[in-house]
PDB file of C-alpha atoms in Angstrom:
ATOM      1  CA  MET A   1      90.991  87.492  94.945  1.00  0.00           C
ATOM      2  CA  ASP A   2      93.046  84.252  95.277  1.00  0.00           C
ATOM      3  CA  ASN A   3      92.747  82.536  98.558  1.00  0.00           C
ATOM      4  CA  LYS A   4      96.566  82.045  98.905  1.00  0.00           C
ATOM      5  CA  LEU A   5      99.020  84.840  99.882  1.00  0.00           C
ATOM      6  CA  THR A   6     102.321  84.988  98.127  1.00  0.00           C
ATOM      7  CA  GLU A   7     105.667  86.689  98.908  1.00  0.00           C
ATOM      8  CA  ASN A   8     105.047  88.749  95.776  1.00  0.00           C
ATOM      9  CA  CYS A   9     101.575  89.995  97.005  1.00  0.00           C
ATOM     10  CA  ILE A  10     103.160  91.138 100.326  1.00  0.00           C
ATOM     11  CA  LEU A  11     106.186  92.852  98.678  1.00  0.00           C
ATOM     12  CA  GLU A  12     103.608  94.648  96.413  1.00  0.00           C
ATOM     13  CA  GLN A  13     101.714  95.879  99.427  1.00  0.00           C
ATOM     14  CA  GLU A  14     104.905  96.962 101.123  1.00  0.00           C
ATOM     15  CA  ASN A  15     105.844  98.950  98.139  1.00  0.00           C
ATOM     16  CA  LYS A  16     102.351 100.621  98.075  1.00  0.00           C
ATOM     17  CA  LEU A  17     102.832 101.404 101.684  1.00  0.00           C
ATOM     18  CA  TYR A  18     106.195 102.900 101.101  1.00  0.00           C
ATOM     19  CA  SER A  19     104.856 105.154  98.439  1.00  0.00           C
ATOM     20  CA  ALA A  20     101.992 106.236 100.604  1.00  0.00           C
ATOM     21  CA  ILE A  21     104.211 107.035 103.403  1.00  0.00           C
ATOM     22  CA  LYS A  22     106.626 109.131 101.226  1.00  0.00           C
ATOM     23  CA  ASP A  23     103.751 110.925  99.390  1.00  0.00           C
ATOM     24  CA  GLY A  24     101.689 111.416 102.575  1.00  0.00           C
ATOM     25  CA  ASN A  25      98.895 109.852 100.756  1.00  0.00           C
ATOM     26  CA  ILE A  26      96.132 109.494 103.525  1.00  0.00           C
ATOM     27  CA  THR A  27      93.722 107.869 101.092  1.00  0.00           C
ATOM     28  CA  ALA A  28      96.290 105.027 100.284  1.00  0.00           C
ATOM     29  CA  LEU A  29      97.383 104.689 103.875  1.00  0.00           C
ATOM     30  CA  ASP A  30      93.692 104.371 104.836  1.00  0.00           C
ATOM     31  CA  GLU A  31      93.266 101.587 102.496  1.00  0.00           C
ATOM     32  CA  LEU A  32      96.345  99.663 103.488  1.00  0.00           C
ATOM     33  CA  LEU A  33      95.943  99.833 107.234  1.00  0.00           C
ATOM     34  CA  HIS A  34      93.227  97.784 109.040  1.00  0.00           C
ATOM     35  CA  ASP A  35      90.723  99.896 111.122  1.00  0.00           C
ATOM     36  CA  ASP A  36      91.813  97.927 114.307  1.00  0.00           C
ATOM     37  CA  LEU A  37      95.546  98.396 113.682  1.00  0.00           C
ATOM     38  CA  LEU A  38      97.851  98.570 116.657  1.00  0.00           C
ATOM     39  CA  PHE A  39     101.428  99.666 116.268  1.00  0.00           C
ATOM     40  CA  ILE A  40     104.270 100.267 118.728  1.00  0.00           C
ATOM     41  CA  LEU A  41     106.298 103.227 117.980  1.00  0.00           C
ATOM     42  CA  PRO A  42     110.168 103.267 118.754  1.00  0.00           C
ATOM     43  CA  SER A  43     109.180 105.418 121.855  1.00  0.00           C
ATOM     44  CA  GLY A  44     107.231 102.338 123.121  1.00  0.00           C
ATOM     45  CA  GLU A  45     103.834 104.064 122.738  1.00  0.00           C
ATOM     46  CA  THR A  46     101.056 102.131 121.240  1.00  0.00           C
ATOM     47  CA  ILE A  47      98.992 103.838 118.600  1.00  0.00           C
ATOM     48  CA  THR A  48      95.862 103.208 116.423  1.00  0.00           C
ATOM     49  CA  LYS A  49      95.172 103.683 112.773  1.00  0.00           C
ATOM     50  CA  GLU A  50      93.696 106.991 113.379  1.00  0.00           C
ATOM     51  CA  GLN A  51      96.594 108.216 115.439  1.00  0.00           C
ATOM     52  CA  ASP A  52      98.861 107.182 112.610  1.00  0.00           C
ATOM     53  CA  LEU A  53      96.855 108.799 109.974  1.00  0.00           C
ATOM     54  CA  ASP A  54      96.715 112.062 112.177  1.00  0.00           C
ATOM     55  CA  THR A  55     100.502 112.155 111.983  1.00  0.00           C
ATOM     56  CA  TYR A  56     100.261 112.647 108.246  1.00  0.00           C
ATOM     57  CA  ARG A  57      97.083 114.799 108.251  1.00  0.00           C
ATOM     58  CA  ASP A  58      98.716 117.275 110.581  1.00  0.00           C
ATOM     59  CA  GLY A  59     102.027 117.291 108.598  1.00  0.00           C
ATOM     60  CA  ALA A  60     104.054 116.197 111.673  1.00  0.00           C
ATOM     61  CA  LEU A  61     105.877 113.420 109.679  1.00  0.00           C
ATOM     62  CA  LYS A  62     107.403 114.145 106.351  1.00  0.00           C
ATOM     63  CA  VAL A  63     109.421 111.462 104.782  1.00  0.00           C
ATOM     64  CA  ASP A  64     111.881 112.322 101.945  1.00  0.00           C
ATOM     65  CA  GLU A  65     113.618 109.060 101.693  1.00  0.00           C
ATOM     66  CA  LEU A  66     112.718 105.521 102.615  1.00  0.00           C
ATOM     67  CA  LEU A  67     115.202 102.838 101.879  1.00  0.00           C
ATOM     68  CA  PRO A  68     113.938  99.326 102.900  1.00  0.00           C
ATOM     69  CA  GLU A  69     115.784  96.102 103.226  1.00  0.00           C
ATOM     70  CA  VAL A  70     113.674  93.071 103.842  1.00  0.00           C
ATOM     71  CA  GLU A  71     115.077  90.513 106.363  1.00  0.00           C
ATOM     72  CA  LYS A  72     112.435  87.821 106.570  1.00  0.00           C
ATOM     73  CA  LEU A  73     108.970  87.221 105.291  1.00  0.00           C
ATOM     74  CA  ASN A  74     106.851  84.336 106.404  1.00  0.00           C
ATOM     75  CA  ILE A  75     103.495  83.470 105.110  1.00  0.00           C
ATOM     76  CA  ILE A  76     101.250  81.909 107.735  1.00  0.00           C
ATOM     77  CA  GLY A  77      97.840  80.957 106.095  1.00  0.00           C
ATOM     78  CA  ASP A  78      95.980  84.175 105.418  1.00  0.00           C
ATOM     79  CA  MET A  79      98.694  86.320 107.252  1.00  0.00           C
ATOM     80  CA  ALA A  80     102.233  87.426 106.541  1.00  0.00           C
ATOM     81  CA  VAL A  81     105.004  88.600 109.039  1.00  0.00           C
ATOM     82  CA  ILE A  82     107.802  90.644 107.600  1.00  0.00           C
ATOM     83  CA  THR A  83     110.820  92.084 109.286  1.00  0.00           C
ATOM     84  CA  LEU A  84     112.887  94.728 107.665  1.00  0.00           C
ATOM     85  CA  ILE A  85     115.427  97.420 108.220  1.00  0.00           C
ATOM     86  CA  ILE A  86     114.450 100.891 106.849  1.00  0.00           C
ATOM     87  CA  LYS A  87     116.520 104.010 106.622  1.00  0.00           C
ATOM     88  CA  LEU A  88     114.192 107.127 106.915  1.00  0.00           C
ATOM     89  CA  ILE A  89     115.288 110.528 106.072  1.00  0.00           C
ATOM     90  CA  GLY A  90     112.865 113.508 106.623  1.00  0.00           C
ATOM     91  CA  LYS A  91     111.253 115.761 109.226  1.00  0.00           C
ATOM     92  CA  PHE A  92     109.290 115.218 112.379  1.00  0.00           C
ATOM     93  CA  ASN A  93     107.572 118.291 113.645  1.00  0.00           C
ATOM     94  CA  GLY A  94     109.831 120.377 111.444  1.00  0.00           C
ATOM     95  CA  VAL A  95     113.065 118.927 112.846  1.00  0.00           C
ATOM     96  CA  PRO A  96     115.208 116.986 110.243  1.00  0.00           C
ATOM     97  CA  PHE A  97     116.124 113.402 110.998  1.00  0.00           C
ATOM     98  CA  GLU A  98     118.046 110.545 109.476  1.00  0.00           C
ATOM     99  CA  ALA A  99     117.751 107.239 111.184  1.00  0.00           C
ATOM    100  CA  GLY A 100     117.649 103.588 110.814  1.00  0.00           C
ATOM    101  CA  PHE A 101     114.760 101.320 112.242  1.00  0.00           C
ATOM    102  CA  ARG A 102     113.914  97.666 112.505  1.00  0.00           C
ATOM    103  CA  TYR A 103     110.234  97.017 111.815  1.00  0.00           C
ATOM    104  CA  ILE A 104     108.009  94.005 112.004  1.00  0.00           C
ATOM    105  CA  ARG A 105     104.676  94.261 110.321  1.00  0.00           C
ATOM    106  CA  PHE A 106     101.735  91.859 110.285  1.00  0.00           C
ATOM    107  CA  TRP A 107      99.583  91.677 106.968  1.00  0.00           C
ATOM    108  CA  LYS A 108      96.263  89.857 106.912  1.00  0.00           C
ATOM    109  CA  LYS A 109      94.101  88.966 103.937  1.00  0.00           C
ATOM    110  CA  PHE A 110      90.525  90.247 104.108  1.00  0.00           C
ATOM    111  CA  GLY A 111      87.790  90.187 101.409  1.00  0.00           C
ATOM    112  CA  GLU A 112      88.534  93.739 100.621  1.00  0.00           C
ATOM    113  CA  GLY A 113      92.269  93.167 100.329  1.00  0.00           C
ATOM    114  CA  ILE A 114      95.483  92.682 102.261  1.00  0.00           C
ATOM    115  CA  LYS A 115      95.868  95.144 105.106  1.00  0.00           C
ATOM    116  CA  VAL A 116      98.508  95.895 107.919  1.00  0.00           C
ATOM    117  CA  VAL A 117      96.928  94.678 111.359  1.00  0.00           C
ATOM    118  CA  GLY A 118      99.861  95.282 113.560  1.00  0.00           C
ATOM    119  CA  GLY A 119     103.518  96.083 113.854  1.00  0.00           C
ATOM    120  CA  SER A 120     106.374  97.658 115.664  1.00  0.00           C
ATOM    121  CA  GLY A 121     109.313  99.736 114.967  1.00  0.00           C
ATOM    122  CA  ARG A 122     112.674 100.155 116.917  1.00  0.00           C
ATOM    123  CA  ALA A 123     115.572 102.580 116.277  1.00  0.00           C
ATOM    124  CA  ILE A 124     118.706 100.790 115.523  1.00  0.00           C
TER     125      ILE A 124
END
């Protein structure tokens, strides 16, 4: 793997993440998220990778549509910081929702690939 991150690398990873979320693909999500991931939900709660994966395993979150709009993407050495607005349509615990969120995500390059190490989402 090349030592330099590029915008295209990160955008490819983002697209893989969107697909995994929409498909509820636990295997792909497991590969994209770092084991020590920390993420702050719109509620303010901090969750780990396992807690995030459990949301998909138990079927609590089903995303039918995910419409991203990248705001900024900064490459900083072996890390990338991306901010984006995402419109989500789906169901949470069986209750339909349609909402917009602003996200920040931190991607880091490791020997085994580029993984999300942290982030946060906020309803807008």
